[in-house]
Short mmCIF file of C-alpha atoms and ligand atoms in Angstrom, two decimals:
data_model
loop_
_atom_site.label_atom_id
_atom_site.label_comp_id
_atom_site.label_asym_id
_atom_site.label_seq_id
_atom_site.Cartn_x
_atom_site.Cartn_y
_atom_site.Cartn_z
CA MET A 1 4.09 3.04 26.09
CA PRO A 2 3.00 0.07 24.16
CA THR A 3 5.53 -2.87 24.92
CA TRP A 4 6.52 -4.55 21.62
CA PRO A 5 8.07 -8.19 21.09
CA ASN A 6 11.18 -7.64 19.55
CA GLN A 7 11.43 -11.59 18.30
CA LEU A 8 10.60 -12.93 14.94
CA TYR A 9 6.86 -14.91 14.96
CA ILE A 10 8.00 -17.92 12.94
CA ASP A 11 5.60 -21.72 12.97
CA GLY A 12 3.20 -19.41 16.26
CA THR A 13 6.65 -19.52 18.62
CA TRP A 14 8.48 -16.09 18.86
CA VAL A 15 12.22 -16.88 18.38
CA ASP A 16 15.81 -14.72 18.14
CA GLY A 17 16.91 -14.52 15.10
CA ALA A 18 18.92 -17.84 13.68
CA GLU A 19 22.63 -15.80 13.92
CA GLY A 20 21.58 -13.91 17.02
CA ARG A 21 21.86 -10.53 15.59
CA THR A 22 18.94 -6.85 15.97
CA TRP A 23 18.14 -3.82 14.26
CA THR A 24 17.39 -0.52 16.04
CA VAL A 25 14.46 0.69 15.19
CA VAL A 26 14.27 4.70 15.82
CA ASN A 27 11.58 7.42 15.96
CA PRO A 28 11.97 9.97 13.50
CA ALA A 29 10.32 12.56 15.55
CA ASN A 30 13.98 12.62 18.31
CA GLY A 31 16.41 10.21 17.16
CA SER A 32 15.85 7.71 20.47
CA THR A 33 15.81 4.22 20.83
CA LEU A 34 12.60 3.09 20.96
CA ALA A 35 13.43 -1.06 20.15
CA GLU A 36 15.98 -2.98 19.25
CA VAL A 37 14.15 -5.99 17.52
CA ALA A 38 15.05 -9.83 15.70
CA LEU A 39 16.67 -9.66 12.13
CA ALA A 40 15.97 -11.94 10.07
CA SER A 41 18.74 -13.85 7.88
CA PRO A 42 17.91 -16.66 4.89
CA ALA A 43 17.98 -19.16 7.58
CA ASP A 44 15.30 -17.35 9.86
CA VAL A 45 13.48 -17.79 6.32
CA ASP A 46 13.69 -20.65 4.73
CA ARG A 47 12.08 -22.05 7.99
CA ALA A 48 9.29 -19.41 7.99
CA VAL A 49 8.52 -20.54 4.68
CA ARG A 50 9.03 -23.93 5.48
CA ALA A 51 6.12 -23.76 7.71
CA ALA A 52 3.68 -21.88 6.46
CA ARG A 53 4.18 -24.48 3.56
CA GLN A 54 3.94 -27.46 6.23
CA ALA A 55 1.11 -25.37 7.72
CA PHE A 56 -0.34 -25.13 4.05
CA ASP A 57 0.12 -28.82 2.52
CA GLU A 58 -0.76 -30.70 5.79
CA GLY A 59 -2.74 -27.57 8.73
CA PRO A 60 -5.97 -26.85 9.00
CA TRP A 61 -5.87 -23.56 7.58
CA PRO A 62 -7.04 -24.35 3.81
CA ARG A 63 -9.18 -26.82 5.18
CA LEU A 64 -11.15 -25.27 7.47
CA ASP A 65 -14.87 -24.19 7.37
CA PRO A 66 -15.38 -20.98 5.14
CA LEU A 67 -17.30 -20.13 8.11
CA VAL A 68 -14.94 -20.72 10.65
CA ARG A 69 -11.37 -19.19 9.17
CA GLY A 70 -14.16 -16.29 8.65
CA ARG A 71 -15.05 -15.83 12.06
CA MET A 72 -10.72 -15.94 13.05
CA LEU A 73 -10.77 -12.82 10.98
CA PHE A 74 -13.51 -10.78 12.83
CA ARG A 75 -11.90 -11.31 16.02
CA LEU A 76 -8.66 -10.68 14.89
CA SER A 77 -10.40 -6.69 13.85
CA GLU A 78 -11.96 -6.73 17.24
CA LYS A 79 -8.20 -7.41 19.28
CA ILE A 80 -7.30 -4.89 16.77
CA ARG A 81 -9.81 -2.28 17.68
CA ALA A 82 -9.78 -2.61 21.48
CA LYS A 83 -5.70 -2.28 21.51
CA ILE A 84 -6.48 0.36 18.02
CA ASP A 85 -4.94 3.44 21.45
CA GLU A 86 -1.21 1.02 21.58
CA LEU A 87 -1.76 0.74 17.72
CA ALA A 88 -1.75 3.72 17.17
CA LEU A 89 1.28 6.00 19.22
CA THR A 90 3.31 2.25 18.20
CA ASP A 91 2.58 3.11 14.52
CA THR A 92 2.77 7.35 15.42
CA LEU A 93 6.44 6.73 16.99
CA ASN A 94 8.00 4.30 15.28
CA VAL A 95 7.67 6.28 11.57
CA GLY A 96 6.50 10.09 12.89
CA LYS A 97 3.08 9.95 11.93
CA PRO A 98 0.35 12.31 13.79
CA ILE A 99 -1.35 10.15 16.12
CA ARG A 100 -4.63 11.83 14.75
CA ASP A 101 -3.94 9.88 11.52
CA THR A 102 -3.31 6.72 13.74
CA THR A 103 -5.80 6.76 15.22
CA GLY A 104 -8.69 8.07 12.93
CA PHE A 105 -7.42 6.19 9.91
CA ASP A 106 -4.64 3.46 9.92
CA ILE A 107 -5.48 1.03 12.84
CA PRO A 108 -9.12 1.38 12.20
CA CYS A 109 -8.98 1.29 8.97
CA ALA A 110 -6.93 -2.26 9.50
CA ALA A 111 -9.61 -3.60 12.33
CA ASP A 112 -11.96 -2.65 8.87
CA LEU A 113 -10.50 -5.39 6.43
CA PHE A 114 -10.31 -7.27 8.79
CA GLU A 115 -13.88 -7.50 8.93
CA SER A 116 -14.78 -7.09 6.01
CA TYR A 117 -12.64 -10.11 4.36
CA ALA A 118 -14.06 -11.84 7.22
CA GLY A 119 -17.38 -12.47 5.14
CA LEU A 120 -15.60 -13.60 2.47
CA PRO A 121 -14.63 -17.36 2.93
CA ASP A 122 -17.82 -18.27 2.55
CA LYS A 123 -19.00 -16.25 -0.98
CA ILE A 124 -16.13 -17.66 -3.36
CA ALA A 125 -17.70 -19.64 -5.70
CA GLY A 126 -16.59 -21.56 -8.39
CA LYS A 127 -17.95 -21.68 -12.16
CA CYS A 128 -20.12 -24.02 -14.37
CA TYR A 129 -19.67 -23.13 -18.15
CA GLY A 130 -22.66 -24.44 -20.37
CA THR A 131 -20.87 -27.02 -22.89
CA LEU A 132 -22.19 -30.20 -24.89
CA PRO A 133 -26.22 -31.68 -22.96
CA ASP A 134 -23.25 -34.75 -22.10
CA ASN A 135 -20.89 -33.25 -20.63
CA VAL A 136 -20.61 -31.18 -17.20
CA THR A 137 -17.11 -28.69 -17.13
CA MET A 138 -17.25 -26.71 -13.24
CA GLN A 139 -14.74 -24.42 -12.46
CA PHE A 140 -12.97 -23.96 -8.86
CA ARG A 141 -11.41 -22.05 -7.05
CA GLU A 142 -8.89 -23.71 -4.32
CA PRO A 143 -6.38 -21.70 -2.10
CA MET A 144 -2.69 -20.57 -3.92
CA GLY A 145 -0.57 -21.79 -1.73
CA VAL A 146 2.81 -19.43 0.84
CA ILE A 147 2.33 -16.79 -0.56
CA ALA A 148 4.87 -14.16 0.47
CA ALA A 149 3.94 -10.18 1.84
CA ILE A 150 6.37 -7.42 1.30
CA VAL A 151 4.70 -4.40 2.61
CA PRO A 152 6.50 -0.50 2.79
CA TRP A 153 6.49 1.70 6.59
CA ASN A 154 4.49 4.56 5.30
CA PHE A 155 1.19 2.84 6.08
CA PRO A 156 2.88 0.38 8.83
CA LEU A 157 -0.31 -1.56 10.37
CA THR A 158 -2.78 -0.53 7.27
CA ASN A 159 -0.52 -1.94 4.50
CA ALA A 160 0.09 -5.52 6.35
CA ALA A 161 -3.70 -6.44 6.61
CA ILE A 162 -4.20 -4.64 3.23
CA LYS A 163 -2.54 -8.02 1.93
CA LEU A 164 -2.52 -10.04 5.14
CA ALA A 165 -6.67 -9.92 5.23
CA PRO A 166 -7.72 -10.87 1.63
CA ILE A 167 -4.48 -13.66 2.03
CA LEU A 168 -6.01 -15.64 4.90
CA ALA A 169 -9.83 -15.48 4.03
CA CYS A 170 -8.84 -16.89 0.62
CA GLY A 171 -7.51 -20.27 3.15
CA ASN A 172 -3.65 -19.06 1.90
CA THR A 173 -0.84 -19.03 4.81
CA VAL A 174 1.88 -16.39 4.36
CA VAL A 175 4.96 -14.87 5.50
CA LEU A 176 5.58 -10.85 6.23
CA LYS A 177 8.09 -8.70 5.65
CA PRO A 178 6.97 -5.55 6.83
CA SER A 179 9.57 -2.62 6.64
CA GLU A 180 12.90 -3.11 8.41
CA VAL A 181 12.23 0.07 9.25
CA SER A 182 8.73 -0.73 10.97
CA PRO A 183 8.40 -3.71 12.27
CA LEU A 184 6.47 -2.96 15.27
CA SER A 185 2.60 -2.76 14.56
CA ALA A 186 3.19 -6.12 12.19
CA LEU A 187 4.69 -8.23 15.40
CA MET A 188 1.46 -6.67 17.51
CA LEU A 189 -0.73 -7.74 14.85
CA ALA A 190 1.40 -11.64 14.77
CA GLU A 191 0.80 -11.71 18.94
CA LEU A 192 -3.14 -10.98 18.48
CA ALA A 193 -3.33 -13.60 15.36
CA HIS A 194 -2.28 -15.82 17.75
CA GLU A 195 -4.15 -15.48 20.72
CA VAL A 196 -7.65 -16.12 18.25
CA GLY A 197 -5.82 -18.78 17.96
CA ILE A 198 -5.52 -18.82 13.75
CA PRO A 199 -2.78 -22.06 13.91
CA ALA A 200 0.79 -22.19 13.70
CA GLY A 201 2.35 -21.76 10.95
CA VAL A 202 -0.25 -20.07 8.73
CA LEU A 203 0.93 -16.20 9.54
CA ASN A 204 5.07 -15.90 10.06
CA VAL A 205 6.37 -12.06 10.18
CA ILE A 206 9.85 -11.51 10.08
CA HIS A 207 11.98 -8.64 10.78
CA GLY A 208 14.67 -8.27 8.32
CA THR A 209 15.75 -6.22 5.65
CA GLY A 210 14.51 -5.97 2.12
CA ALA A 211 18.31 -6.70 0.37
CA GLU A 212 18.96 -9.40 2.94
CA ALA A 213 15.83 -10.99 4.15
CA GLY A 214 13.16 -10.05 1.62
CA SER A 215 15.75 -11.25 -1.21
CA ALA A 216 15.87 -14.55 0.54
CA LEU A 217 11.83 -14.87 1.02
CA VAL A 218 11.17 -13.79 -2.25
CA SER A 219 13.73 -16.37 -4.17
CA HIS A 220 12.66 -19.23 -1.80
CA PRO A 221 11.74 -21.89 -4.40
CA LEU A 222 9.10 -22.76 -1.52
CA VAL A 223 6.86 -19.70 -2.35
CA ASP A 224 3.67 -19.88 -4.71
CA LYS A 225 3.21 -15.76 -5.00
CA ILE A 226 4.93 -12.84 -4.51
CA THR A 227 2.47 -10.14 -3.22
CA PHE A 228 4.74 -6.95 -2.59
CA THR A 229 3.98 -3.33 -2.70
CA GLY A 230 7.12 -0.54 -2.71
CA ARG A 231 9.26 1.78 -5.44
CA HIS A 232 8.71 0.83 -8.54
CA GLN A 233 12.58 -0.36 -8.67
CA THR A 234 12.14 -3.11 -5.96
CA GLY A 235 8.88 -4.37 -7.55
CA VAL A 236 11.46 -5.54 -10.84
CA GLN A 237 13.77 -7.02 -8.83
CA MET A 238 10.61 -8.38 -7.14
CA LEU A 239 10.10 -9.78 -10.97
CA GLU A 240 13.31 -10.95 -11.38
CA ALA A 241 12.81 -13.62 -7.93
CA ALA A 242 9.46 -14.03 -9.14
CA LYS A 243 11.34 -16.36 -11.78
CA ILE A 244 12.72 -19.10 -9.60
CA GLY A 245 9.73 -21.56 -9.63
CA MET A 246 7.86 -19.25 -11.76
CA LYS A 247 6.01 -18.04 -8.86
CA GLY A 248 2.79 -15.76 -8.88
CA VAL A 249 3.88 -11.51 -9.20
CA MET A 250 1.05 -8.78 -8.21
CA LEU A 251 2.60 -5.02 -7.09
CA GLU A 252 1.90 -2.20 -5.78
CA LEU A 253 3.64 0.36 -6.46
CA GLY A 254 4.72 4.24 -6.49
CA GLY A 255 2.42 7.01 -8.19
CA LYS A 256 2.78 10.43 -9.28
CA THR A 257 -1.03 11.20 -8.62
CA PRO A 258 -2.36 14.63 -11.06
CA SER A 259 -5.19 16.65 -10.02
CA LEU A 260 -7.11 18.93 -12.59
CA VAL A 261 -8.79 21.64 -11.27
CA PHE A 262 -11.24 23.35 -14.27
CA PRO A 263 -12.79 26.03 -13.63
CA ASP A 264 -16.28 25.82 -12.39
CA ALA A 265 -14.98 23.36 -9.38
CA PRO A 266 -15.84 23.56 -5.80
CA ILE A 267 -13.11 26.58 -5.37
CA ASP A 268 -13.20 25.72 -1.43
CA HIS A 269 -13.39 21.87 -1.64
CA VAL A 270 -10.46 21.87 -3.90
CA VAL A 271 -8.84 24.35 -1.90
CA ASN A 272 -9.06 21.12 1.47
CA GLY A 273 -8.59 18.54 -1.47
CA VAL A 274 -5.29 19.70 -2.38
CA ILE A 275 -4.01 20.03 0.55
CA THR A 276 -5.43 17.64 2.14
CA GLY A 277 -3.85 15.08 -0.61
CA ILE A 278 -0.05 15.97 -1.02
CA PHE A 279 0.45 16.73 2.72
CA TYR A 280 -1.86 14.44 4.68
CA ASN A 281 1.47 11.51 5.83
CA LEU A 282 3.93 14.84 4.28
CA GLY A 283 2.70 13.05 1.61
CA GLN A 284 4.03 9.73 2.06
CA VAL A 285 0.94 7.87 0.27
CA CYS A 286 1.38 6.39 -2.66
CA VAL A 287 -1.56 7.89 -4.39
CA ALA A 288 -0.40 11.36 -2.93
CA GLY A 289 -2.10 14.36 -5.40
CA SER A 290 2.24 15.50 -6.07
CA ARG A 291 1.21 17.38 -9.45
CA LEU A 292 -1.46 20.21 -9.31
CA LEU A 293 -2.27 20.66 -12.74
CA VAL A 294 -4.63 23.72 -12.78
CA HIS A 295 -6.98 25.80 -15.50
CA GLU A 296 -4.74 29.40 -16.35
CA ASP A 297 -8.01 31.74 -15.28
CA LEU A 298 -7.83 29.87 -11.72
CA HIS A 299 -4.19 29.52 -11.15
CA ASP A 300 -3.61 33.05 -9.19
CA ASP A 301 -6.57 32.45 -6.44
CA LEU A 302 -5.99 28.64 -6.52
CA LEU A 303 -2.68 28.71 -5.86
CA GLU A 304 -3.04 32.16 -3.27
CA ARG A 305 -6.01 30.04 -1.14
CA ILE A 306 -3.27 27.33 -0.91
CA VAL A 307 -1.05 29.06 0.25
CA ALA A 308 -2.49 30.56 2.95
CA LYS A 309 -4.17 27.40 4.20
CA VAL A 310 -0.53 25.41 4.59
CA GLN A 311 0.40 28.50 6.62
CA ASN A 312 -1.42 28.00 9.15
CA LEU A 313 -1.50 23.48 9.55
CA ARG A 314 0.53 22.69 12.67
CA GLN A 315 3.41 20.63 12.27
CA GLY A 316 5.24 18.87 15.59
CA ASP A 317 5.63 15.97 17.78
CA PRO A 318 3.35 14.08 16.02
CA THR A 319 2.25 12.29 19.45
CA ASP A 320 0.04 15.39 20.52
CA PRO A 321 -3.37 15.31 19.12
CA SER A 322 -3.17 18.98 17.62
CA ASN A 323 -0.32 18.09 14.81
CA HIS A 324 -1.87 18.15 11.02
CA LEU A 325 1.60 17.36 10.10
CA GLY A 326 4.38 15.06 11.63
CA CYS A 327 8.19 13.56 10.29
CA LEU A 328 9.51 11.46 7.95
CA ALA A 329 10.18 8.40 8.40
CA THR A 330 14.21 8.76 8.18
CA PRO A 331 16.63 10.42 8.02
CA GLN A 332 17.35 8.51 5.01
CA HIS A 333 14.40 9.51 3.26
CA LEU A 334 14.29 13.12 4.41
CA ALA A 335 18.08 13.47 1.48
CA THR A 336 16.14 12.32 -0.72
CA VAL A 337 13.10 14.02 -0.65
CA ASP A 338 15.84 17.03 0.19
CA GLN A 339 17.60 16.33 -3.49
CA PHE A 340 13.83 16.56 -4.57
CA VAL A 341 13.46 20.20 -3.50
CA GLU A 342 17.38 21.26 -4.37
CA GLY A 343 16.88 19.64 -8.25
CA ALA A 344 14.38 21.42 -8.57
CA LYS A 345 15.27 25.23 -7.48
CA LEU A 346 18.37 23.85 -10.53
CA GLU A 347 15.88 23.78 -12.47
CA GLY A 348 14.09 26.93 -12.65
CA ALA A 349 10.87 26.38 -11.05
CA ARG A 350 10.02 28.78 -8.72
CA CYS A 351 9.59 27.76 -4.54
CA VAL A 352 6.19 29.67 -3.18
CA GLN A 353 6.40 27.65 -0.18
CA THR A 354 8.44 26.13 2.24
CA GLY A 355 9.55 26.43 6.19
CA THR A 356 12.12 26.94 8.32
CA ARG A 357 14.05 23.07 8.56
CA SER A 358 15.57 22.13 11.83
CA SER A 359 19.58 22.00 12.94
CA ASP A 360 18.96 19.09 14.34
CA PRO A 361 20.17 15.93 12.13
CA ARG A 362 17.79 13.63 14.86
CA ASN A 363 14.75 14.63 13.58
CA CYS A 364 13.11 14.32 10.14
CA PHE A 365 10.34 16.84 10.31
CA TYR A 366 10.46 18.56 6.55
CA PRO A 367 8.73 21.87 5.79
CA PRO A 368 5.14 21.45 3.34
CA THR A 369 6.48 22.47 -0.03
CA ILE A 370 5.04 24.00 -2.94
CA PHE A 371 6.64 24.65 -6.42
CA ASP A 372 5.32 27.00 -9.09
CA ARG A 373 6.13 27.32 -12.65
CA VAL A 374 6.71 23.71 -12.66
CA THR A 375 6.62 21.90 -16.54
CA SER A 376 6.25 18.44 -17.16
CA GLN A 377 9.57 18.07 -18.07
CA MET A 378 10.89 18.13 -14.77
CA LYS A 379 12.34 15.48 -12.38
CA ILE A 380 10.17 16.67 -9.86
CA ALA A 381 6.97 17.49 -12.11
CA ARG A 382 7.19 13.19 -13.01
CA GLU A 383 9.04 11.32 -10.64
CA GLU A 384 7.97 9.90 -6.60
CA VAL A 385 8.95 12.37 -4.44
CA PHE A 386 7.19 10.16 -2.20
CA GLY A 387 7.75 13.68 0.37
CA PRO A 388 5.24 16.38 1.96
CA VAL A 389 5.82 18.61 -1.83
CA LEU A 390 3.69 19.65 -4.60
CA SER A 391 4.20 20.82 -8.03
CA VAL A 392 2.91 23.10 -9.39
CA LEU A 393 1.59 23.50 -13.64
CA THR A 394 -0.95 25.21 -15.98
CA PHE A 395 -3.69 24.26 -18.25
CA ARG A 396 -5.53 26.00 -21.27
CA ASN A 397 -8.57 23.78 -21.98
CA GLU A 398 -9.25 20.16 -21.40
CA GLU A 399 -7.07 18.32 -24.56
CA GLU A 400 -3.86 19.95 -22.99
CA ALA A 401 -4.88 18.74 -19.58
CA VAL A 402 -5.63 15.09 -20.58
CA ARG A 403 -1.60 15.39 -22.00
CA LEU A 404 -0.55 16.06 -18.82
CA ALA A 405 -1.93 14.65 -16.31
CA ASN A 406 -0.83 11.33 -18.59
CA ASP A 407 2.82 12.07 -19.69
CA CYS A 408 4.23 10.73 -16.35
CA ASP A 409 5.63 7.04 -16.07
CA PHE A 410 3.67 5.96 -13.72
CA GLY A 411 -0.60 5.73 -13.44
CA LEU A 412 -2.18 4.85 -9.84
CA MET A 413 -4.69 7.45 -9.11
CA ALA A 414 -6.11 11.05 -10.20
CA ASN A 415 -8.15 13.83 -9.17
CA LEU A 416 -10.79 15.69 -10.84
CA TRP A 417 -12.22 18.82 -9.87
CA THR A 418 -15.05 20.23 -12.10
CA ALA A 419 -18.81 20.86 -11.77
CA ASP A 420 -19.61 19.89 -15.00
CA GLY A 421 -20.30 15.46 -14.99
CA THR A 422 -20.15 15.04 -18.24
CA ARG A 423 -16.17 16.41 -18.41
CA ALA A 424 -15.76 14.47 -15.44
CA LEU A 425 -16.54 11.35 -16.97
CA ARG A 426 -14.96 11.81 -19.64
CA ILE A 427 -11.73 12.62 -18.59
CA ALA A 428 -12.37 10.30 -16.20
CA ARG A 429 -12.34 8.07 -19.34
CA HIS A 430 -8.97 9.28 -21.49
CA LEU A 431 -7.14 9.07 -17.84
CA LYS A 432 -3.87 6.41 -17.63
CA ALA A 433 -5.30 5.68 -13.55
CA GLY A 434 -6.25 2.96 -11.91
CA ARG A 435 -8.49 4.69 -10.28
CA VAL A 436 -10.21 8.26 -10.63
CA ALA A 437 -11.47 10.12 -7.93
CA ILE A 438 -13.91 13.64 -9.09
CA ASN A 439 -15.10 15.71 -6.94
CA GLY A 440 -12.27 14.26 -3.77
CA GLY A 441 -13.17 11.30 -1.99
CA GLY A 442 -10.70 8.39 -3.40
CA ALA A 443 -9.85 6.81 -0.13
CA LEU A 444 -9.36 3.67 0.18
CA ARG A 445 -12.33 0.88 0.64
CA PRO A 446 -12.13 -2.94 1.79
CA ASN A 447 -14.24 -4.02 -1.46
CA VAL A 448 -12.88 -1.30 -3.79
CA PRO A 449 -10.09 -3.02 -5.79
CA VAL A 450 -6.58 -0.71 -6.18
CA PHE A 451 -5.81 -0.72 -9.91
CA GLY A 452 -2.34 0.31 -11.20
CA TYR A 453 -1.13 1.86 -14.78
CA LYS A 454 2.24 1.75 -16.70
CA LEU A 455 5.26 1.84 -13.66
CA SER A 456 1.96 1.85 -10.47
CA GLY A 457 1.80 -1.87 -10.90
CA ILE A 458 0.17 -5.49 -12.11
CA GLY A 459 -2.82 -7.16 -10.57
CA ALA A 460 -4.61 -6.07 -8.03
CA GLU A 461 -5.12 -5.05 -4.67
CA LEU A 462 -8.42 -5.54 -2.28
CA GLY A 463 -11.43 -6.22 -4.11
CA TYR A 464 -13.50 -9.58 -3.11
CA GLU A 465 -14.04 -10.66 -6.89
CA GLU A 466 -10.15 -9.46 -7.63
CA ALA A 467 -8.90 -10.55 -4.42
CA ALA A 468 -9.87 -13.94 -4.69
CA HIS A 469 -8.61 -14.64 -8.51
CA GLU A 470 -5.40 -13.09 -7.68
CA TYR A 471 -4.73 -15.52 -3.88
CA MET A 472 -6.39 -19.18 -5.58
CA ASN A 473 -6.06 -21.17 -8.31
CA SER A 474 -8.50 -21.69 -10.54
CA LYS A 475 -9.21 -25.46 -11.80
CA ALA A 476 -11.14 -26.66 -14.33
CA VAL A 477 -12.71 -30.16 -13.82
CA ILE A 478 -14.23 -31.71 -16.91
CA TYR A 479 -17.16 -34.42 -16.42
CA SER A 480 -18.25 -36.17 -19.49
CA LEU A 481 -21.86 -38.37 -19.28
CA GLY A 482 -21.75 -39.70 -22.42
CA THR A 483 -21.56 -43.15 -22.46
CA GLU A 484 -20.08 -43.36 -25.83
CA LYS A 485 -16.84 -44.55 -26.67
CA SER A 486 -14.93 -41.80 -29.12
CA PRO A 487 -14.48 -43.36 -32.00
CA TRP A 488 -10.37 -43.04 -32.57
CA PRO A 489 -8.38 -45.09 -32.64
CA GLU A 490 -10.84 -47.41 -33.53
P1 LIG B 501 11.28 -0.09 -0.68
O1 LIG B 501 10.49 -0.86 -2.23
O2 LIG B 501 12.46 0.51 -0.72
O3 LIG B 501 10.48 -1.17 0.46
C1 LIG B 501 9.34 -1.80 0.48
C2 LIG B 501 10.02 -3.48 1.16
O4 LIG B 501 10.50 -3.69 -0.15
C3 LIG B 501 10.35 -3.34 2.32
O5 LIG B 501 10.22 -4.08 3.44
C4 LIG B 501 11.84 -3.44 2.08
O6 LIG B 501 12.23 -3.73 2.72
C5 LIG B 501 11.22 -4.29 1.31
N1 LIG B 501 12.75 -4.88 -0.48
C6 LIG B 501 13.85 -3.84 -0.96
N2 LIG B 501 14.11 -5.04 -1.37
C7 LIG B 501 14.02 -6.16 -1.00
C8 LIG B 501 14.63 -6.46 -1.72
N3 LIG B 501 15.09 -6.97 -3.12
N4 LIG B 501 14.08 -8.27 -1.99
C9 LIG B 501 13.20 -7.76 -1.08
N5 LIG B 501 12.68 -6.74 -0.32
C10 LIG B 501 13.00 -5.62 -0.61
O7 LIG B 501 10.03 1.15 -0.70
P2 LIG B 501 9.85 2.21 0.45
O8 LIG B 501 10.51 3.27 0.52
O9 LIG B 501 9.31 1.42 1.54
O10 LIG B 501 8.23 2.33 0.21
C11 LIG B 501 7.80 3.85 -0.75
C12 LIG B 501 7.11 2.86 -1.58
O11 LIG B 501 6.12 2.47 -1.16
C13 LIG B 501 6.55 4.30 -3.00
O12 LIG B 501 7.32 4.76 -4.17
C14 LIG B 501 5.64 3.47 -2.65
O13 LIG B 501 4.32 5.24 -3.44
C15 LIG B 501 4.97 2.85 -2.55
N6 LIG B 501 3.46 3.15 -2.21
C16 LIG B 501 2.86 1.61 -3.19
C17 LIG B 501 1.74 2.07 -2.24
C18 LIG B 501 0.14 0.90 -3.26
O14 LIG B 501 -1.08 0.46 -3.10
N7 LIG B 501 0.82 1.05 -5.40
C19 LIG B 501 0.86 1.80 -1.05
C20 LIG B 501 2.28 2.51 -0.45
C21 LIG B 501 3.44 2.47 -0.40
#
């Protein structure tokens, strides 16, 4: 069993919360206690923000040779890789993700992010504008300041790395608040950052609730920018908080990804893609493919194949590498998912796949569930369930497919399955989504930005140019080479 830090990491040191309170971190697979972790109060948040402010205003980090800054991030990536097993087990125990996923994706991806962004600092360039012959106008990029980073529990370490790698590469200081549900791997990351010598105050990790520590952090007047990943309802609160001091805001919010399947699609590939798209991490993925839009000619065959394959998925102990599916992250989240499922039945959707639920209230296992005959007016087709629930709708032609796909308040991602490349690109242009995956793929890559249309967000996560835009200030410097006086006020 890994050993977990259980204090707050502020200004390069481990401290208890000012009020001495702690929070019980629970294993959702069996309800057992994993750790008691210090809980940050607004006083701790204030300390962390002030430490980050001082480290930015007076410390070495924003002023370091970019190569040196990059080297530290690279060393951090190596530290993460050296601890893959411990970090993977931590996130698996903490949120019920299968160990095959945390070992195969979450932790390697976190290491990849730091490795990739280690190469960014010395590549950030400004611009020079060609204006008048006797004028030189330059645009400089400068680190932005103190960033408040708030992340959810669905990919605990990966979500933290998605924020921290670009923020730190761009020379900022940061206060990270992981979800109260899943603080352990973020605290371990702080230990690793300390070991590689990231200076005190540059990275602060505080564990606390959203309502108390989160809200104190984002409304703190010494914060320059809020970067948030979570539900769109919480995103609205970020916009409110940003008013204080007119902070910058970047929001990565929910999704309701449609998967459009045309009759010429490679069907075996589609079956696997749809199943992975919605049941990977039990649908607790912002880009979960929760709406299957299938051409009516293919509907029966595709659904039959999907159901048959889903019945062979192995669900159980998340630490067992043979299991495809673990459990949901908390009993509260399970209750929310279940409400959606019961609501869909009442609205007339037809449940074609489910399973028996455990009677033990301490575990959060929820079976993969599929609803057929869903209409786009139903709640299950409009709202983000964030659970293992697939809604199936049919279309008759391309226009209807696009209309159904866009008939949704979210626009994070869309999947498209067809052998007709021209149709694929034509539809991709019409979809209101920040990412379109054609015939599979679509996995997170450090260099590819994540965009969101509609309620799915503001700004872009990752992507080098986009990261520099999000986490650096730009300044125009206008230099006159002329020697003649201005005619006015003569
Ligand atoms: P959430 O909004 O409830 O919480 C996210 C974080 O915000 C947590 O750390 C929480 O403590 C904090 N928080 C809550 N209230 C706050 C407040 N008033 N002030 C400051 N912080 C506050 O989201 P969740 O349920 O933890 O995560 C699931 C959501 O995250 C889903 O909607 C999912 O789609 C989204 N998500 C989006 C992406 C993306 O890249 N677009 C990635 C992962 C998850």
